[in-house]
XYZ file of C-alpha atoms in Angstrom:
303
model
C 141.910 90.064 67.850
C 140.845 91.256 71.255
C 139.942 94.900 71.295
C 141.521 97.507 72.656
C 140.195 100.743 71.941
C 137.153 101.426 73.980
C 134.143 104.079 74.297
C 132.372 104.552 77.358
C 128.825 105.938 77.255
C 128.209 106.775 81.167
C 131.611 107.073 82.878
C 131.299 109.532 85.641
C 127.887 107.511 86.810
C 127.881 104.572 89.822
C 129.024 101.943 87.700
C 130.238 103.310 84.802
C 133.251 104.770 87.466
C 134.236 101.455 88.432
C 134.411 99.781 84.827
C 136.577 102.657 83.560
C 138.607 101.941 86.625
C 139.289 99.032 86.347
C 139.560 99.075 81.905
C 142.406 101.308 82.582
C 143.945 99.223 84.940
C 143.600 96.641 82.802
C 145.481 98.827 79.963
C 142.529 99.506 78.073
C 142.437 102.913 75.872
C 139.670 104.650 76.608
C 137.508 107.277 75.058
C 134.527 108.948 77.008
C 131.765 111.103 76.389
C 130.048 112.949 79.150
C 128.468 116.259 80.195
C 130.963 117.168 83.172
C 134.304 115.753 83.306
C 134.984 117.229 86.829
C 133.813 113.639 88.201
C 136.505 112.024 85.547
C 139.762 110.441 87.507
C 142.538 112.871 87.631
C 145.223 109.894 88.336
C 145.343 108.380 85.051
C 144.823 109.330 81.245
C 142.721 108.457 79.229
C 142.379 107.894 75.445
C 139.925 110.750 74.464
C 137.790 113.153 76.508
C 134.486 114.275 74.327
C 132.623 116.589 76.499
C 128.807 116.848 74.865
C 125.682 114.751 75.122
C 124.913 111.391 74.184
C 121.574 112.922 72.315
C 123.953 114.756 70.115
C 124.618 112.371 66.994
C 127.951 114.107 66.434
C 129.059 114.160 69.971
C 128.439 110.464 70.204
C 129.807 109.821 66.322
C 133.322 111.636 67.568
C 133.663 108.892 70.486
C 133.099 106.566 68.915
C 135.268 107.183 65.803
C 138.464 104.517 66.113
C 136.981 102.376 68.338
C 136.975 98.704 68.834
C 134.047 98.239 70.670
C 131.591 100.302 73.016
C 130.544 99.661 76.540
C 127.018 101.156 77.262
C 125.945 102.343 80.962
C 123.666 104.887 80.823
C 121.587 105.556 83.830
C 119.507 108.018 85.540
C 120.683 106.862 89.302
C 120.655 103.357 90.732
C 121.067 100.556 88.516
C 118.196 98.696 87.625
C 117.836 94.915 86.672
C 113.922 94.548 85.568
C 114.029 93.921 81.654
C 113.759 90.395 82.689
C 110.198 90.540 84.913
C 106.946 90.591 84.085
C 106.366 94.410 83.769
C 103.115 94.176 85.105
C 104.894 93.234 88.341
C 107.897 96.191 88.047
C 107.261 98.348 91.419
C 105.460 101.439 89.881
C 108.131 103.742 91.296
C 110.498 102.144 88.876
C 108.521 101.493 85.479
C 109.458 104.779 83.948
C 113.114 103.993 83.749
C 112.405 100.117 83.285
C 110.580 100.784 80.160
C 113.265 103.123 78.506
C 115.738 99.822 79.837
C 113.143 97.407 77.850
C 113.802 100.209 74.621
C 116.968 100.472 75.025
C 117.601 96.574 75.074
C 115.110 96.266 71.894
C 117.035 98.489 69.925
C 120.265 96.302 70.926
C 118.639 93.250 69.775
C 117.703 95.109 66.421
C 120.870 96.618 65.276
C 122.275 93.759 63.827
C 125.863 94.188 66.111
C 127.433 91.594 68.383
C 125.573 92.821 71.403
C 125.811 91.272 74.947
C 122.717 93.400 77.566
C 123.637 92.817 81.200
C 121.305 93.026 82.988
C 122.987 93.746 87.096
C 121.574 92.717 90.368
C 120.038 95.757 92.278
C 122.491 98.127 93.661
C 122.190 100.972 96.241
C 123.005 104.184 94.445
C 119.833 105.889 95.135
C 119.141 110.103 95.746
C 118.515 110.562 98.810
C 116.677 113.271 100.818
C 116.000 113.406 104.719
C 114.519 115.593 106.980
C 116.221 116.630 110.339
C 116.328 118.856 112.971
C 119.993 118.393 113.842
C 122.186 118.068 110.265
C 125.153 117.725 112.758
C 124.410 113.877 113.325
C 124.390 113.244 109.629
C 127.692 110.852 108.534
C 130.387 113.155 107.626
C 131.141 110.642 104.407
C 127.917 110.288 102.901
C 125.758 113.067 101.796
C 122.722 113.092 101.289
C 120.971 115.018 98.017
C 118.946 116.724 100.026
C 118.895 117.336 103.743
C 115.782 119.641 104.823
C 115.970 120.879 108.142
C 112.942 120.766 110.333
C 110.408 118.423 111.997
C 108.192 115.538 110.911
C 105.419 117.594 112.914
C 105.579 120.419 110.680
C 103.631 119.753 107.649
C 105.280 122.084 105.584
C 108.483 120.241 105.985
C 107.432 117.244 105.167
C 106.157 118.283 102.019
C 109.456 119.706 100.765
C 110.951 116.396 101.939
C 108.571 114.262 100.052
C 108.379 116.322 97.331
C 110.037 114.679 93.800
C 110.653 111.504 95.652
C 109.485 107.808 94.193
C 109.551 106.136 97.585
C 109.666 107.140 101.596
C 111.023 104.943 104.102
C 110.294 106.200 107.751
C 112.439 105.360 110.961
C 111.113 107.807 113.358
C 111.868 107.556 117.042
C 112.336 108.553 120.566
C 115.640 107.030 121.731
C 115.913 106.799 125.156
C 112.503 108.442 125.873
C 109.745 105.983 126.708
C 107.119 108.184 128.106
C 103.740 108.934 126.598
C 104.409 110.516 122.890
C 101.766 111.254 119.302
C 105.145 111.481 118.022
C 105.847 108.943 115.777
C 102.397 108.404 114.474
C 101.477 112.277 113.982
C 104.560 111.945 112.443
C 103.446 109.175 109.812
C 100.070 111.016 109.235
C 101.916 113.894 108.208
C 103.691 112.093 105.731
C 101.154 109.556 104.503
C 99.295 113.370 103.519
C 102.216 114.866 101.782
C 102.800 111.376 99.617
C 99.314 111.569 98.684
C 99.518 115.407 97.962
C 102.461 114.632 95.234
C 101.420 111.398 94.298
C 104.088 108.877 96.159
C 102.601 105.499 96.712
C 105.504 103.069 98.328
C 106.292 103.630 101.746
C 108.161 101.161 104.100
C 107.513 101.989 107.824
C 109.904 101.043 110.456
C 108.058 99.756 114.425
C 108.924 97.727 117.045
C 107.991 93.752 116.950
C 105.582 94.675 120.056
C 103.771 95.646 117.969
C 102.687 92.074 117.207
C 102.135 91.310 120.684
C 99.134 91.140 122.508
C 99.396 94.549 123.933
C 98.361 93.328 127.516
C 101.479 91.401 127.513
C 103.814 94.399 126.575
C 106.482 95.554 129.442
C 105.085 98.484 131.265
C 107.960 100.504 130.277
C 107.448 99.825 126.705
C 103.666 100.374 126.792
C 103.199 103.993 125.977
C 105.322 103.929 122.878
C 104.088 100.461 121.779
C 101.275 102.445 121.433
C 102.067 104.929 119.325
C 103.802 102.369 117.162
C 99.993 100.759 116.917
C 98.676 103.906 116.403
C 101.309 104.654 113.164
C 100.558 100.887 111.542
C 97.332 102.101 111.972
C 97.905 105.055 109.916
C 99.985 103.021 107.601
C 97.465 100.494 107.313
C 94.261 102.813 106.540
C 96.240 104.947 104.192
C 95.702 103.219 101.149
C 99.314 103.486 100.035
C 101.806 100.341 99.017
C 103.149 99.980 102.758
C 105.650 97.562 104.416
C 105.268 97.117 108.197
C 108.880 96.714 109.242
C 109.063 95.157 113.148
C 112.562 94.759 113.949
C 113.153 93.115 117.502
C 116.111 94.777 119.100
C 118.479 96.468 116.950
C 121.784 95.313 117.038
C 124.637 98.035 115.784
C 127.368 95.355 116.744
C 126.310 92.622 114.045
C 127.259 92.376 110.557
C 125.612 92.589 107.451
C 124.355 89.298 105.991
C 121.563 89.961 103.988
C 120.211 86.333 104.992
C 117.677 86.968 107.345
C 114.183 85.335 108.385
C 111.601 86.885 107.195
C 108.266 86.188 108.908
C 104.983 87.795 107.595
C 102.320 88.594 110.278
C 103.471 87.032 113.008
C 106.487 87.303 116.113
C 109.968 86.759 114.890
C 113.267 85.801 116.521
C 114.917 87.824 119.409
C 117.684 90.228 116.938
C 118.758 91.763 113.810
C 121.739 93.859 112.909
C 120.966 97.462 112.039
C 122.960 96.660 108.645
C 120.293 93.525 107.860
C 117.418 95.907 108.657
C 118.512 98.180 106.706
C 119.390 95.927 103.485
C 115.418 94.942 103.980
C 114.329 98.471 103.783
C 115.659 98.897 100.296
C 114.759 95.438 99.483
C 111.392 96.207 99.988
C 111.687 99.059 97.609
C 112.274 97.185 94.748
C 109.620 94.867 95.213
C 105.813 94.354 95.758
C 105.922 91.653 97.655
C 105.854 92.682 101.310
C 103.094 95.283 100.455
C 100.435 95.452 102.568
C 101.753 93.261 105.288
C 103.956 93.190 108.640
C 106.946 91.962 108.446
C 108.938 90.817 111.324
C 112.791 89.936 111.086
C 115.652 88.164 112.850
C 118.621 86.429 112.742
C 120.715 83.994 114.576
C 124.621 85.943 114.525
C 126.061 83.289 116.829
């Protein structure tokens, strides 16, 4: 007989919302445990409502009492999908919670129940902290864990920013400004020294594609901050860190998101890429070793 009593272990987190969702859509009863159930839907009832911890046996022994079967999403932020690789090759940033995963699945295969361990693509869920001097121009619908207010030049700041992270992804520029600027790449140095200070090692830096030009050849208008670009992969470069050279040609806001791009390592790419493309690479390349090290240009074809 199909079940139809269900506990679910991780409700209120990214995925755990939607599968309740959609189990009570589906006319499921359900019975949660969690530590807050503020973040619970208030729209529909559900079976049972333990509020405790899933450390506590008896917390976890009450939801599960009268149940058919139990649905498992526990998390500490994004969802992760490395239990299959190599865990040699697991980003470093992410082999603390990979090898609690790896546990978590051996004790699965162990106990001897009818057990299924899916294993998700990557999803974007992660905590995010920025540093600006304007908050105003943050989106209204997406907030940030963190916003520190200040400037990339201030070292202090960019310590708080970096402070507690696993990863730093930097898109600094000077919009419609092309004059003579140390901006960007003071900017860099500033935080290649505060990931080093608290022990951060991936960083994916975003540049312009001139930058893999000969630099004789570069527009005059675009010279002086083509060379502070060179002067930041520089800084990238020497740092010793697990970089990504991002080169995007221009930027297009107008273009959709694909993720199916052309990736080209170390050498001039096409003419375009969407904002939403560049983007999906940036947290592509934080799940992965492969770009380290290495200048990456992208582009696609939207026609």
């Amino acid at each position: 007989m199909a079940p139809k009593n269900i506990a679910l272990f991780g409700a209120t987190g990214m995925t755990g919302k939607v599968i309740l969702a959609q189990a009570l859509d589906a006319g499921y009863n359900v019975s949660v445990l969690v530590l807050d159930p503020a973040p619970l839907p208030t729209d529909k009832k559900l079976a049972r409502i333990v509020v405790g911890d899933v450390l506590n046996k008896s917390d976890v022994s009450k939801t599960v009492e009268g149940q058919d079967a139990v649905i498992i999403v526990l998390g500490k932020g994004a969802d992760l999908a490395f239990v299959n690789w190599d865990i040699a090759k697991v980003p470093s940033h992410f082999l603390p919670v990979t090898e609690d995963h790896v546990r978590m699945y051996q004790v699965l295969k162990d106990s001897g129940l009818d057990y299924v361990a899916v294993l998700p693509p990557l999803i974007a869920g992660y905590n995010v902290t920025v540093l600006v001097r304007d908050p105003a121009r943050l989106p209204a619908n997406k907030k940030p864990t963190r916003i520190v207010v200040g400037d990339v030049l201030n070292k202090s700041d960019v310590s708080k920013t970096v402070e507690g992270q696993d990863a730093v992804i930097i898109v600094l520029g000077t919009g419609a400004d092309l004059g003579p600027t140390t901006m960007m790449s003071t900017g860099t140095q500033n935080i290649v020294e505060a990931m080093k200070e608290h022990g951060i090692r991936k960083v994916v830096g975003c540049m312009s594609s001139l930058v893999n030009w000969d630099i004789t050849k570069v527009p005059s208008h675009y010279l002086p901050v083509t060379e502070d670009h060179v002067r930041m992969y520089q800084v990238l470069k020497g740092s010793g860190l697990d970089y990504v050279a991002v080169l995007p040609p221009y930027v297009a806001a107008n273009k959709p998101l694909t993720k199916d791009y052309t990736i080209k390592v170390d050498e001039r790419g096409g003419d375009v890429i969407s904002v939403h493309d560049l983007s999906h690479f940036f947290l592509r390349c934080l799940t992965t070793s492969e770009y380290d090290g290495k200048r990456i240009a992208l582009s696609r074809d939207y026609s």
